[in-house]
């Protein structure tokens, strides 16, 4: 009877438009802030990402291939075209962030808020393991949703490294999406999805879990200003994100770049096949080729993303 009375009362007093609007806003806000922050960061770091991709594709399948450095790669890109070629794939990068960053940061903040409510009721605090699981889950979900844009980004960035007669010369991210879907099938847009998801989970474990934990520790044990706390925590998070994810990023790049031969064969059958062949033919250290460049890309991207997001949250509460 009590339940029936409560149901009747709820039906008679539905949520007001104002409270419903507030609920929708509070639910959507983490996703909007996450996407915007990621897009700002990508605009700053796109040239570094372009160089990183070209370094990972250099000397594919050859153990003793010449080892390029980021400066020689950047010079080659500019010499073959123009300085704006360093921004090749920016439209795909922004599309990717509008999907991937929106999802992963939005899900992470949502998961953390749920954990806060749960630990508040228990009178405890969120542990590092819980932060890590939230980051891993958010990264995996975001990567699966954003894989088509990620694949297009790799295709656009690697296109200029091919002989002119083999280049696709994509006009835009939407042209690339349409042509890949038409020529290779819709499922091709999720090529490399498994390593992409694993990479995202490792990146988010390093970035979001360590940022959340580092900031919590810095707040408790230092007297640094809030902005300095955010900067320090995001730099720490960037390092761990790079260290944890580069091997998976390497494999993801190789898989997404490959195309099938006329007979239907491909250089790699999947993630593990790529790991084994690269380790056997090129050496284990090849997985960390370009770590400095990757770190130089990940740390600024993490710092800008997390600082922009933190700054916006300080205004909206």
PDB file of C-alpha atoms in Angstrom:
ATOM      1  CA  UNK A   1       0.000   0.000   0.000  1.00  0.00           C
ATOM      2  CA  UNK A   2       2.773   2.360   0.903  1.00  0.00           C
ATOM      3  CA  UNK A   3       4.489   1.662  -2.433  1.00  0.00           C
ATOM      4  CA  UNK A   4       1.222   2.220  -4.300  1.00  0.00           C
ATOM      5  CA  UNK A   5       0.680   5.491  -2.466  1.00  0.00           C
ATOM      6  CA  UNK A   6       4.243   6.578  -3.275  1.00  0.00           C
ATOM      7  CA  UNK A   7       3.777   5.683  -6.958  1.00  0.00           C
ATOM      8  CA  UNK A   8       0.501   7.607  -7.036  1.00  0.00           C
ATOM      9  CA  UNK A   9       2.205  10.599  -5.421  1.00  0.00           C
ATOM     10  CA  UNK A  10       5.092  10.500  -7.933  1.00  0.00           C
ATOM     11  CA  UNK A  11       2.618  10.277 -10.826  1.00  0.00           C
ATOM     12  CA  UNK A  12       0.619  13.179  -9.494  1.00  0.00           C
ATOM     13  CA  UNK A  13       3.773  15.268  -9.035  1.00  0.00           C
ATOM     14  CA  UNK A  14       5.992  14.650 -12.075  1.00  0.00           C
ATOM     15  CA  UNK A  15       9.433  16.340 -12.252  1.00  0.00           C
ATOM     16  CA  UNK A  16       9.187  19.982 -13.211  1.00  0.00           C
ATOM     17  CA  UNK A  17      10.683  21.050 -16.556  1.00  0.00           C
ATOM     18  CA  UNK A  18      13.329  22.963 -14.613  1.00  0.00           C
ATOM     19  CA  UNK A  19      14.476  19.958 -12.570  1.00  0.00           C
ATOM     20  CA  UNK A  20      14.425  17.718 -15.658  1.00  0.00           C
ATOM     21  CA  UNK A  21      16.503  20.246 -17.574  1.00  0.00           C
ATOM     22  CA  UNK A  22      18.944  20.440 -14.654  1.00  0.00           C
ATOM     23  CA  UNK A  23      19.245  16.630 -14.590  1.00  0.00           C
ATOM     24  CA  UNK A  24      19.909  16.450 -18.330  1.00  0.00           C
ATOM     25  CA  UNK A  25      22.462  19.266 -18.100  1.00  0.00           C
ATOM     26  CA  UNK A  26      24.348  17.686 -15.201  1.00  0.00           C
ATOM     27  CA  UNK A  27      24.399  14.335 -17.025  1.00  0.00           C
ATOM     28  CA  UNK A  28      25.581  15.776 -20.348  1.00  0.00           C
ATOM     29  CA  UNK A  29      28.064  18.306 -18.941  1.00  0.00           C
ATOM     30  CA  UNK A  30      30.948  15.846 -18.287  1.00  0.00           C
ATOM     31  CA  UNK A  31      30.707  14.634 -21.888  1.00  0.00           C
ATOM     32  CA  UNK A  32      30.582  18.149 -23.387  1.00  0.00           C
ATOM     33  CA  UNK A  33      33.522  19.377 -21.297  1.00  0.00           C
ATOM     34  CA  UNK A  34      35.511  16.235 -22.094  1.00  0.00           C
ATOM     35  CA  UNK A  35      35.014  16.565 -25.847  1.00  0.00           C
ATOM     36  CA  UNK A  36      35.845  20.275 -25.929  1.00  0.00           C
ATOM     37  CA  UNK A  37      38.994  19.783 -23.828  1.00  0.00           C
ATOM     38  CA  UNK A  38      40.223  16.968 -26.068  1.00  0.00           C
ATOM     39  CA  UNK A  39      39.662  18.992 -29.242  1.00  0.00           C
ATOM     40  CA  UNK A  40      41.620  21.964 -27.858  1.00  0.00           C
ATOM     41  CA  UNK A  41      44.515  19.664 -26.923  1.00  0.00           C
ATOM     42  CA  UNK A  42      44.532  17.940 -30.335  1.00  0.00           C
ATOM     43  CA  UNK A  43      44.751  21.276 -32.141  1.00  0.00           C
ATOM     44  CA  UNK A  44      47.967  21.995 -30.224  1.00  0.00           C
ATOM     45  CA  UNK A  45      49.565  18.548 -30.591  1.00  0.00           C
ATOM     46  CA  UNK A  46      48.540  17.372 -34.094  1.00  0.00           C
ATOM     47  CA  UNK A  47      51.991  18.016 -35.703  1.00  0.00           C
ATOM     48  CA  UNK A  48      53.677  15.916 -32.997  1.00  0.00           C
ATOM     49  CA  UNK A  49      51.199  13.097 -33.574  1.00  0.00           C
ATOM     50  CA  UNK A  50      51.865  13.265 -37.323  1.00  0.00           C
ATOM     51  CA  UNK A  51      55.615  12.830 -36.754  1.00  0.00           C
ATOM     52  CA  UNK A  52      55.002   9.976 -34.293  1.00  0.00           C
ATOM     53  CA  UNK A  53      52.915   8.022 -36.822  1.00  0.00           C
ATOM     54  CA  UNK A  54      55.524   8.423 -39.584  1.00  0.00           C
ATOM     55  CA  UNK A  55      58.264   7.215 -37.199  1.00  0.00           C
ATOM     56  CA  UNK A  56      56.261   4.110 -36.294  1.00  0.00           C
ATOM     57  CA  UNK A  57      55.766   3.213 -39.965  1.00  0.00           C
ATOM     58  CA  UNK A  58      59.410   3.784 -40.962  1.00  0.00           C
ATOM     59  CA  UNK A  59      61.426   0.615 -41.619  1.00  0.00           C
ATOM     60  CA  UNK A  60      58.434  -1.692 -41.274  1.00  0.00           C
ATOM     61  CA  UNK A  61      59.509  -5.347 -41.267  1.00  0.00           C
ATOM     62  CA  UNK A  62      63.264  -4.594 -41.226  1.00  0.00           C
ATOM     63  CA  UNK A  63      65.324  -5.009 -38.041  1.00  0.00           C
ATOM     64  CA  UNK A  64      68.328  -2.904 -39.131  1.00  0.00           C
ATOM     65  CA  UNK A  65      66.422  -0.161 -40.932  1.00  0.00           C
ATOM     66  CA  UNK A  66      67.773   3.379 -40.417  1.00  0.00           C
ATOM     67  CA  UNK A  67      66.358   4.876 -37.247  1.00  0.00           C
ATOM     68  CA  UNK A  68      64.710   8.221 -37.958  1.00  0.00           C
ATOM     69  CA  UNK A  69      64.529  11.018 -35.426  1.00  0.00           C
ATOM     70  CA  UNK A  70      61.569  13.368 -35.035  1.00  0.00           C
ATOM     71  CA  UNK A  71      63.420  16.327 -36.548  1.00  0.00           C
ATOM     72  CA  UNK A  72      64.435  14.453 -39.717  1.00  0.00           C
ATOM     73  CA  UNK A  73      60.887  13.122 -40.097  1.00  0.00           C
ATOM     74  CA  UNK A  74      59.416  16.617 -39.688  1.00  0.00           C
ATOM     75  CA  UNK A  75      61.899  18.029 -42.229  1.00  0.00           C
ATOM     76  CA  UNK A  76      60.984  15.295 -44.724  1.00  0.00           C
ATOM     77  CA  UNK A  77      57.253  15.977 -44.344  1.00  0.00           C
ATOM     78  CA  UNK A  78      57.754  19.704 -44.914  1.00  0.00           C
ATOM     79  CA  UNK A  79      60.200  19.124 -47.812  1.00  0.00           C
ATOM     80  CA  UNK A  80      57.727  16.834 -49.600  1.00  0.00           C
ATOM     81  CA  UNK A  81      54.871  19.295 -49.332  1.00  0.00           C
ATOM     82  CA  UNK A  82      54.437  22.284 -47.076  1.00  0.00           C
ATOM     83  CA  UNK A  83      54.512  23.061 -43.385  1.00  0.00           C
ATOM     84  CA  UNK A  84      50.722  22.690 -43.147  1.00  0.00           C
ATOM     85  CA  UNK A  85      51.178  19.013 -44.070  1.00  0.00           C
ATOM     86  CA  UNK A  86      52.134  18.553 -40.409  1.00  0.00           C
ATOM     87  CA  UNK A  87      48.439  19.140 -39.763  1.00  0.00           C
ATOM     88  CA  UNK A  88      47.327  16.401 -42.180  1.00  0.00           C
ATOM     89  CA  UNK A  89      44.429  14.560 -40.623  1.00  0.00           C
ATOM     90  CA  UNK A  90      43.498  17.376 -38.235  1.00  0.00           C
ATOM     91  CA  UNK A  91      39.839  17.125 -39.262  1.00  0.00           C
ATOM     92  CA  UNK A  92      39.922  13.397 -38.447  1.00  0.00           C
ATOM     93  CA  UNK A  93      41.748  14.144 -35.198  1.00  0.00           C
ATOM     94  CA  UNK A  94      39.096  16.647 -34.142  1.00  0.00           C
ATOM     95  CA  UNK A  95      36.304  14.252 -35.126  1.00  0.00           C
ATOM     96  CA  UNK A  96      38.031  11.531 -33.114  1.00  0.00           C
ATOM     97  CA  UNK A  97      38.290  13.772 -30.053  1.00  0.00           C
ATOM     98  CA  UNK A  98      34.678  14.910 -30.416  1.00  0.00           C
ATOM     99  CA  UNK A  99      33.738  11.232 -30.086  1.00  0.00           C
ATOM    100  CA  UNK A 100      36.557   9.611 -28.099  1.00  0.00           C
ATOM    101  CA  UNK A 101      37.361  12.367 -25.591  1.00  0.00           C
ATOM    102  CA  UNK A 102      33.675  13.139 -25.161  1.00  0.00           C
ATOM    103  CA  UNK A 103      33.020   9.497 -24.327  1.00  0.00           C
ATOM    104  CA  UNK A 104      36.046   8.626 -22.199  1.00  0.00           C
ATOM    105  CA  UNK A 105      36.143  11.783 -20.071  1.00  0.00           C
ATOM    106  CA  UNK A 106      32.370  11.872 -19.808  1.00  0.00           C
ATOM    107  CA  UNK A 107      32.159   8.241 -18.732  1.00  0.00           C
ATOM    108  CA  UNK A 108      35.092   8.654 -16.330  1.00  0.00           C
ATOM    109  CA  UNK A 109      33.552  11.649 -14.552  1.00  0.00           C
ATOM    110  CA  UNK A 110      30.214   9.831 -14.442  1.00  0.00           C
ATOM    111  CA  UNK A 111      31.817   6.695 -12.952  1.00  0.00           C
ATOM    112  CA  UNK A 112      33.791   8.753 -10.409  1.00  0.00           C
ATOM    113  CA  UNK A 113      30.643  10.609  -9.327  1.00  0.00           C
ATOM    114  CA  UNK A 114      28.881   7.269  -8.800  1.00  0.00           C
ATOM    115  CA  UNK A 115      31.849   6.032  -6.757  1.00  0.00           C
ATOM    116  CA  UNK A 116      31.845   9.249  -4.701  1.00  0.00           C
ATOM    117  CA  UNK A 117      28.206   8.748  -3.781  1.00  0.00           C
ATOM    118  CA  UNK A 118      28.860   5.122  -2.861  1.00  0.00           C
ATOM    119  CA  UNK A 119      31.943   5.828  -0.732  1.00  0.00           C
ATOM    120  CA  UNK A 120      30.217   8.801   0.902  1.00  0.00           C
ATOM    121  CA  UNK A 121      27.469   6.516   2.174  1.00  0.00           C
ATOM    122  CA  UNK A 122      30.073   4.060   3.485  1.00  0.00           C
ATOM    123  CA  UNK A 123      32.214   6.795   5.033  1.00  0.00           C
ATOM    124  CA  UNK A 124      35.258   5.784   2.962  1.00  0.00           C
ATOM    125  CA  UNK A 125      37.328   7.295   0.137  1.00  0.00           C
ATOM    126  CA  UNK A 126      37.769   6.243  -3.484  1.00  0.00           C
ATOM    127  CA  UNK A 127      40.815   3.976  -3.768  1.00  0.00           C
ATOM    128  CA  UNK A 128      43.399   3.901  -6.563  1.00  0.00           C
ATOM    129  CA  UNK A 129      42.044   0.557  -7.779  1.00  0.00           C
ATOM    130  CA  UNK A 130      38.570   2.033  -8.206  1.00  0.00           C
ATOM    131  CA  UNK A 131      39.983   5.052 -10.065  1.00  0.00           C
ATOM    132  CA  UNK A 132      41.965   2.683 -12.290  1.00  0.00           C
ATOM    133  CA  UNK A 133      38.904   0.566 -13.122  1.00  0.00           C
ATOM    134  CA  UNK A 134      36.897   3.707 -13.908  1.00  0.00           C
ATOM    135  CA  UNK A 135      39.653   4.916 -16.245  1.00  0.00           C
ATOM    136  CA  UNK A 136      40.033   1.534 -17.967  1.00  0.00           C
ATOM    137  CA  UNK A 137      36.276   1.147 -18.511  1.00  0.00           C
ATOM    138  CA  UNK A 138      35.878   4.723 -19.776  1.00  0.00           C
ATOM    139  CA  UNK A 139      38.807   4.339 -22.166  1.00  0.00           C
ATOM    140  CA  UNK A 140      37.543   1.066 -23.607  1.00  0.00           C
ATOM    141  CA  UNK A 141      34.049   2.416 -24.226  1.00  0.00           C
ATOM    142  CA  UNK A 142      35.341   5.625 -25.795  1.00  0.00           C
ATOM    143  CA  UNK A 143      37.788   3.790 -28.070  1.00  0.00           C
ATOM    144  CA  UNK A 144      35.201   1.371 -29.434  1.00  0.00           C
ATOM    145  CA  UNK A 145      32.840   4.240 -30.259  1.00  0.00           C
ATOM    146  CA  UNK A 146      35.610   6.379 -31.787  1.00  0.00           C
ATOM    147  CA  UNK A 147      37.529   3.711 -33.772  1.00  0.00           C
ATOM    148  CA  UNK A 148      36.280   4.800 -37.251  1.00  0.00           C
ATOM    149  CA  UNK A 149      37.629   8.326 -36.744  1.00  0.00           C
ATOM    150  CA  UNK A 150      40.869   6.915 -35.331  1.00  0.00           C
ATOM    151  CA  UNK A 151      41.357   4.667 -38.377  1.00  0.00           C
ATOM    152  CA  UNK A 152      40.712   7.554 -40.764  1.00  0.00           C
ATOM    153  CA  UNK A 153      43.243   9.685 -38.871  1.00  0.00           C
ATOM    154  CA  UNK A 154      45.954   7.023 -39.351  1.00  0.00           C
ATOM    155  CA  UNK A 155      45.071   6.598 -43.053  1.00  0.00           C
ATOM    156  CA  UNK A 156      45.260  10.344 -43.686  1.00  0.00           C
ATOM    157  CA  UNK A 157      48.535  10.746 -41.779  1.00  0.00           C
ATOM    158  CA  UNK A 158      50.243   7.787 -43.474  1.00  0.00           C
ATOM    159  CA  UNK A 159      49.016   8.589 -46.994  1.00  0.00           C
ATOM    160  CA  UNK A 160      51.799  11.068 -47.714  1.00  0.00           C
ATOM    161  CA  UNK A 161      54.503   8.490 -46.954  1.00  0.00           C
ATOM    162  CA  UNK A 162      53.424   6.306 -49.904  1.00  0.00           C
ATOM    163  CA  UNK A 163      54.525   6.613 -53.549  1.00  0.00           C
ATOM    164  CA  UNK A 164      52.358   9.182 -55.343  1.00  0.00           C
ATOM    165  CA  UNK A 165      50.634   6.568 -57.508  1.00  0.00           C
ATOM    166  CA  UNK A 166      49.526   4.652 -54.394  1.00  0.00           C
ATOM    167  CA  UNK A 167      48.159   7.609 -52.430  1.00  0.00           C
ATOM    168  CA  UNK A 168      44.444   7.909 -51.752  1.00  0.00           C
ATOM    169  CA  UNK A 169      44.627  11.729 -51.506  1.00  0.00           C
ATOM    170  CA  UNK A 170      41.619  12.023 -49.217  1.00  0.00           C
ATOM    171  CA  UNK A 171      39.964  15.427 -49.488  1.00  0.00           C
ATOM    172  CA  UNK A 172      38.552  15.406 -45.955  1.00  0.00           C
ATOM    173  CA  UNK A 173      37.687  13.129 -43.066  1.00  0.00           C
ATOM    174  CA  UNK A 174      34.214  12.581 -44.531  1.00  0.00           C
ATOM    175  CA  UNK A 175      35.659  11.731 -47.948  1.00  0.00           C
ATOM    176  CA  UNK A 176      37.935   9.179 -46.258  1.00  0.00           C
ATOM    177  CA  UNK A 177      35.055   7.658 -44.276  1.00  0.00           C
ATOM    178  CA  UNK A 178      32.921   7.342 -47.414  1.00  0.00           C
ATOM    179  CA  UNK A 179      35.672   5.862 -49.610  1.00  0.00           C
ATOM    180  CA  UNK A 180      36.902   3.362 -47.023  1.00  0.00           C
ATOM    181  CA  UNK A 181      33.312   2.220 -46.383  1.00  0.00           C
ATOM    182  CA  UNK A 182      32.629   1.872 -50.124  1.00  0.00           C
ATOM    183  CA  UNK A 183      35.890   0.146 -51.089  1.00  0.00           C
ATOM    184  CA  UNK A 184      36.532  -2.006 -48.021  1.00  0.00           C
ATOM    185  CA  UNK A 185      33.146  -2.319 -46.341  1.00  0.00           C
ATOM    186  CA  UNK A 186      31.663  -0.712 -43.226  1.00  0.00           C
ATOM    187  CA  UNK A 187      33.387  -3.255 -40.991  1.00  0.00           C
ATOM    188  CA  UNK A 188      36.774  -1.927 -42.181  1.00  0.00           C
ATOM    189  CA  UNK A 189      36.130   1.191 -40.087  1.00  0.00           C
ATOM    190  CA  UNK A 190      36.601  -0.995 -37.012  1.00  0.00           C
ATOM    191  CA  UNK A 191      39.857  -2.496 -38.277  1.00  0.00           C
ATOM    192  CA  UNK A 192      42.357  -2.517 -35.432  1.00  0.00           C
ATOM    193  CA  UNK A 193      39.562  -1.987 -32.905  1.00  0.00           C
ATOM    194  CA  UNK A 194      40.957  -4.557 -30.468  1.00  0.00           C
ATOM    195  CA  UNK A 195      44.413  -2.945 -30.085  1.00  0.00           C
ATOM    196  CA  UNK A 196      42.743   0.479 -30.164  1.00  0.00           C
ATOM    197  CA  UNK A 197      40.562  -0.485 -27.203  1.00  0.00           C
ATOM    198  CA  UNK A 198      43.495  -2.074 -25.342  1.00  0.00           C
ATOM    199  CA  UNK A 199      45.631   1.005 -26.044  1.00  0.00           C
ATOM    200  CA  UNK A 200      42.857   3.297 -24.819  1.00  0.00           C
ATOM    201  CA  UNK A 201      42.410   1.247 -21.666  1.00  0.00           C
ATOM    202  CA  UNK A 202      46.151   1.407 -20.946  1.00  0.00           C
ATOM    203  CA  UNK A 203      46.261   5.134 -21.779  1.00  0.00           C
ATOM    204  CA  UNK A 204      43.351   5.913 -19.511  1.00  0.00           C
ATOM    205  CA  UNK A 205      44.750   3.733 -16.746  1.00  0.00           C
ATOM    206  CA  UNK A 206      47.900   5.851 -16.935  1.00  0.00           C
ATOM    207  CA  UNK A 207      46.241   9.202 -17.540  1.00  0.00           C
ATOM    208  CA  UNK A 208      42.943   9.371 -15.690  1.00  0.00           C
ATOM    209  CA  UNK A 209      43.709   7.043 -12.777  1.00  0.00           C
ATOM    210  CA  UNK A 210      47.131   8.584 -12.096  1.00  0.00           C
ATOM    211  CA  UNK A 211      45.803  12.138 -12.578  1.00  0.00           C
ATOM    212  CA  UNK A 212      42.965  11.580 -10.151  1.00  0.00           C
ATOM    213  CA  UNK A 213      45.229   9.832  -7.623  1.00  0.00           C
ATOM    214  CA  UNK A 214      48.166  12.269  -8.051  1.00  0.00           C
ATOM    215  CA  UNK A 215      45.958  15.304  -7.613  1.00  0.00           C
ATOM    216  CA  UNK A 216      44.387  13.785  -4.517  1.00  0.00           C
ATOM    217  CA  UNK A 217      47.841  13.080  -3.019  1.00  0.00           C
ATOM    218  CA  UNK A 218      49.210  16.529  -3.958  1.00  0.00           C
ATOM    219  CA  UNK A 219      46.201  18.219  -2.359  1.00  0.00           C
ATOM    220  CA  UNK A 220      46.730  16.274   0.862  1.00  0.00           C
ATOM    221  CA  UNK A 221      50.510  16.629   1.168  1.00  0.00           C
ATOM    222  CA  UNK A 222      51.418  20.002  -0.379  1.00  0.00           C
ATOM    223  CA  UNK A 223      50.399  23.644  -0.190  1.00  0.00           C
ATOM    224  CA  UNK A 224      50.645  24.241  -3.940  1.00  0.00           C
ATOM    225  CA  UNK A 225      48.062  26.440  -5.633  1.00  0.00           C
ATOM    226  CA  UNK A 226      45.125  24.658  -7.317  1.00  0.00           C
ATOM    227  CA  UNK A 227      46.436  25.396 -10.824  1.00  0.00           C
ATOM    228  CA  UNK A 228      49.933  24.148  -9.944  1.00  0.00           C
ATOM    229  CA  UNK A 229      48.387  21.010  -8.457  1.00  0.00           C
ATOM    230  CA  UNK A 230      46.484  20.387 -11.698  1.00  0.00           C
ATOM    231  CA  UNK A 231      49.574  20.998 -13.849  1.00  0.00           C
ATOM    232  CA  UNK A 232      51.789  18.685 -11.770  1.00  0.00           C
ATOM    233  CA  UNK A 233      49.181  15.920 -11.620  1.00  0.00           C
ATOM    234  CA  UNK A 234      48.497  16.104 -15.364  1.00  0.00           C
ATOM    235  CA  UNK A 235      52.240  15.922 -16.179  1.00  0.00           C
ATOM    236  CA  UNK A 236      52.622  12.815 -13.987  1.00  0.00           C
ATOM    237  CA  UNK A 237      49.547  11.320 -15.629  1.00  0.00           C
ATOM    238  CA  UNK A 238      50.938  12.047 -19.100  1.00  0.00           C
ATOM    239  CA  UNK A 239      54.156  10.141 -18.408  1.00  0.00           C
ATOM    240  CA  UNK A 240      52.359   7.036 -17.164  1.00  0.00           C
ATOM    241  CA  UNK A 241      49.874   7.217 -20.042  1.00  0.00           C
ATOM    242  CA  UNK A 242      52.743   7.217 -22.563  1.00  0.00           C
ATOM    243  CA  UNK A 243      54.695   4.437 -20.850  1.00  0.00           C
ATOM    244  CA  UNK A 244      51.693   2.125 -20.525  1.00  0.00           C
ATOM    245  CA  UNK A 245      50.231   2.639 -23.980  1.00  0.00           C
ATOM    246  CA  UNK A 246      53.042   3.048 -26.554  1.00  0.00           C
ATOM    247  CA  UNK A 247      53.450  -0.680 -27.432  1.00  0.00           C
ATOM    248  CA  UNK A 248      49.705  -0.927 -28.066  1.00  0.00           C
ATOM    249  CA  UNK A 249      49.745   2.339 -30.021  1.00  0.00           C
ATOM    250  CA  UNK A 250      52.549   0.921 -32.193  1.00  0.00           C
ATOM    251  CA  UNK A 251      50.525  -2.211 -33.039  1.00  0.00           C
ATOM    252  CA  UNK A 252      47.334  -0.200 -33.573  1.00  0.00           C
ATOM    253  CA  UNK A 253      49.098   2.064 -36.086  1.00  0.00           C
ATOM    254  CA  UNK A 254      50.499  -0.896 -38.032  1.00  0.00           C
ATOM    255  CA  UNK A 255      47.121  -2.673 -38.204  1.00  0.00           C
ATOM    256  CA  UNK A 256      45.122   0.393 -39.207  1.00  0.00           C
ATOM    257  CA  UNK A 257      47.611   1.404 -41.875  1.00  0.00           C
ATOM    258  CA  UNK A 258      47.685  -1.984 -43.630  1.00  0.00           C
ATOM    259  CA  UNK A 259      45.579  -2.752 -46.689  1.00  0.00           C
ATOM    260  CA  UNK A 260      44.796  -6.133 -48.193  1.00  0.00           C
ATOM    261  CA  UNK A 261      46.614  -7.266 -51.335  1.00  0.00           C
ATOM    262  CA  UNK A 262      44.609  -8.263 -54.452  1.00  0.00           C
ATOM    263  CA  UNK A 263      44.730 -11.887 -53.281  1.00  0.00           C
ATOM    264  CA  UNK A 264      43.132 -10.898 -49.967  1.00  0.00           C
ATOM    265  CA  UNK A 265      46.254 -11.341 -47.844  1.00  0.00           C
ATOM    266  CA  UNK A 266      47.480  -8.760 -45.325  1.00  0.00           C
ATOM    267  CA  UNK A 267      50.825  -8.267 -43.527  1.00  0.00           C
ATOM    268  CA  UNK A 268      49.256  -8.994 -40.128  1.00  0.00           C
ATOM    269  CA  UNK A 269      46.382 -11.285 -39.153  1.00  0.00           C
ATOM    270  CA  UNK A 270      45.643  -9.450 -35.936  1.00  0.00           C
ATOM    271  CA  UNK A 271      47.026  -7.874 -32.795  1.00  0.00           C
ATOM    272  CA  UNK A 272      49.052 -10.841 -31.520  1.00  0.00           C
ATOM    273  CA  UNK A 273      50.383 -11.642 -34.997  1.00  0.00           C
ATOM    274  CA  UNK A 274      51.596  -8.049 -35.319  1.00  0.00           C
ATOM    275  CA  UNK A 275      53.240  -8.189 -31.875  1.00  0.00           C
ATOM    276  CA  UNK A 276      55.034 -11.461 -32.712  1.00  0.00           C
ATOM    277  CA  UNK A 277      56.184 -10.439 -36.212  1.00  0.00           C
ATOM    278  CA  UNK A 278      57.390  -7.001 -35.105  1.00  0.00           C
ATOM    279  CA  UNK A 279      59.286  -8.472 -32.143  1.00  0.00           C
ATOM    280  CA  UNK A 280      60.846 -11.206 -34.301  1.00  0.00           C
ATOM    281  CA  UNK A 281      61.734  -9.099 -37.347  1.00  0.00           C
ATOM    282  CA  UNK A 282      62.432  -5.719 -35.775  1.00  0.00           C
ATOM    283  CA  UNK A 283      63.302  -6.372 -32.124  1.00  0.00           C
ATOM    284  CA  UNK A 284      61.467  -5.687 -28.861  1.00  0.00           C
ATOM    285  CA  UNK A 285      62.799  -2.149 -28.574  1.00  0.00           C
ATOM    286  CA  UNK A 286      60.928  -1.236 -31.764  1.00  0.00           C
ATOM    287  CA  UNK A 287      57.728  -1.089 -29.686  1.00  0.00           C
ATOM    288  CA  UNK A 288      59.191   1.906 -27.858  1.00  0.00           C
ATOM    289  CA  UNK A 289      60.599   3.623 -30.933  1.00  0.00           C
ATOM    290  CA  UNK A 290      59.672   7.281 -30.788  1.00  0.00           C
ATOM    291  CA  UNK A 291      58.998   7.171 -27.025  1.00  0.00           C
ATOM    292  CA  UNK A 292      60.433  10.675 -26.638  1.00  0.00           C
ATOM    293  CA  UNK A 293      58.188  11.982 -29.415  1.00  0.00           C
ATOM    294  CA  UNK A 294      55.212  10.079 -28.034  1.00  0.00           C
ATOM    295  CA  UNK A 295      55.909  11.414 -24.545  1.00  0.00           C
ATOM    296  CA  UNK A 296      56.283  14.912 -25.995  1.00  0.00           C
ATOM    297  CA  UNK A 297      52.872  14.448 -27.598  1.00  0.00           C
ATOM    298  CA  UNK A 298      51.050  12.691 -24.745  1.00  0.00           C
ATOM    299  CA  UNK A 299      52.216  14.918 -21.878  1.00  0.00           C
ATOM    300  CA  UNK A 300      51.172  18.244 -23.499  1.00  0.00           C
ATOM    301  CA  UNK A 301      47.934  16.626 -24.703  1.00  0.00           C
ATOM    302  CA  UNK A 302      47.214  15.356 -21.186  1.00  0.00           C
ATOM    303  CA  UNK A 303      48.179  18.663 -19.587  1.00  0.00           C
ATOM    304  CA  UNK A 304      46.049  20.758 -21.970  1.00  0.00           C
ATOM    305  CA  UNK A 305      43.075  18.362 -21.836  1.00  0.00           C
ATOM    306  CA  UNK A 306      43.028  18.030 -18.056  1.00  0.00           C
ATOM    307  CA  UNK A 307      43.779  21.691 -17.321  1.00  0.00           C
ATOM    308  CA  UNK A 308      41.080  22.916 -19.748  1.00  0.00           C
ATOM    309  CA  UNK A 309      38.575  20.459 -18.269  1.00  0.00           C
ATOM    310  CA  UNK A 310      39.563  21.347 -14.701  1.00  0.00           C
ATOM    311  CA  UNK A 311      39.374  25.068 -15.502  1.00  0.00           C
ATOM    312  CA  UNK A 312      35.867  24.752 -16.969  1.00  0.00           C
ATOM    313  CA  UNK A 313      34.694  22.641 -14.023  1.00  0.00           C
ATOM    314  CA  UNK A 314      35.937  25.347 -11.634  1.00  0.00           C
ATOM    315  CA  UNK A 315      33.456  27.742 -13.271  1.00  0.00           C
ATOM    316  CA  UNK A 316      30.459  25.469 -13.637  1.00  0.00           C
ATOM    317  CA  UNK A 317      30.968  23.704 -10.305  1.00  0.00           C
TER     318      UNK A 317
END
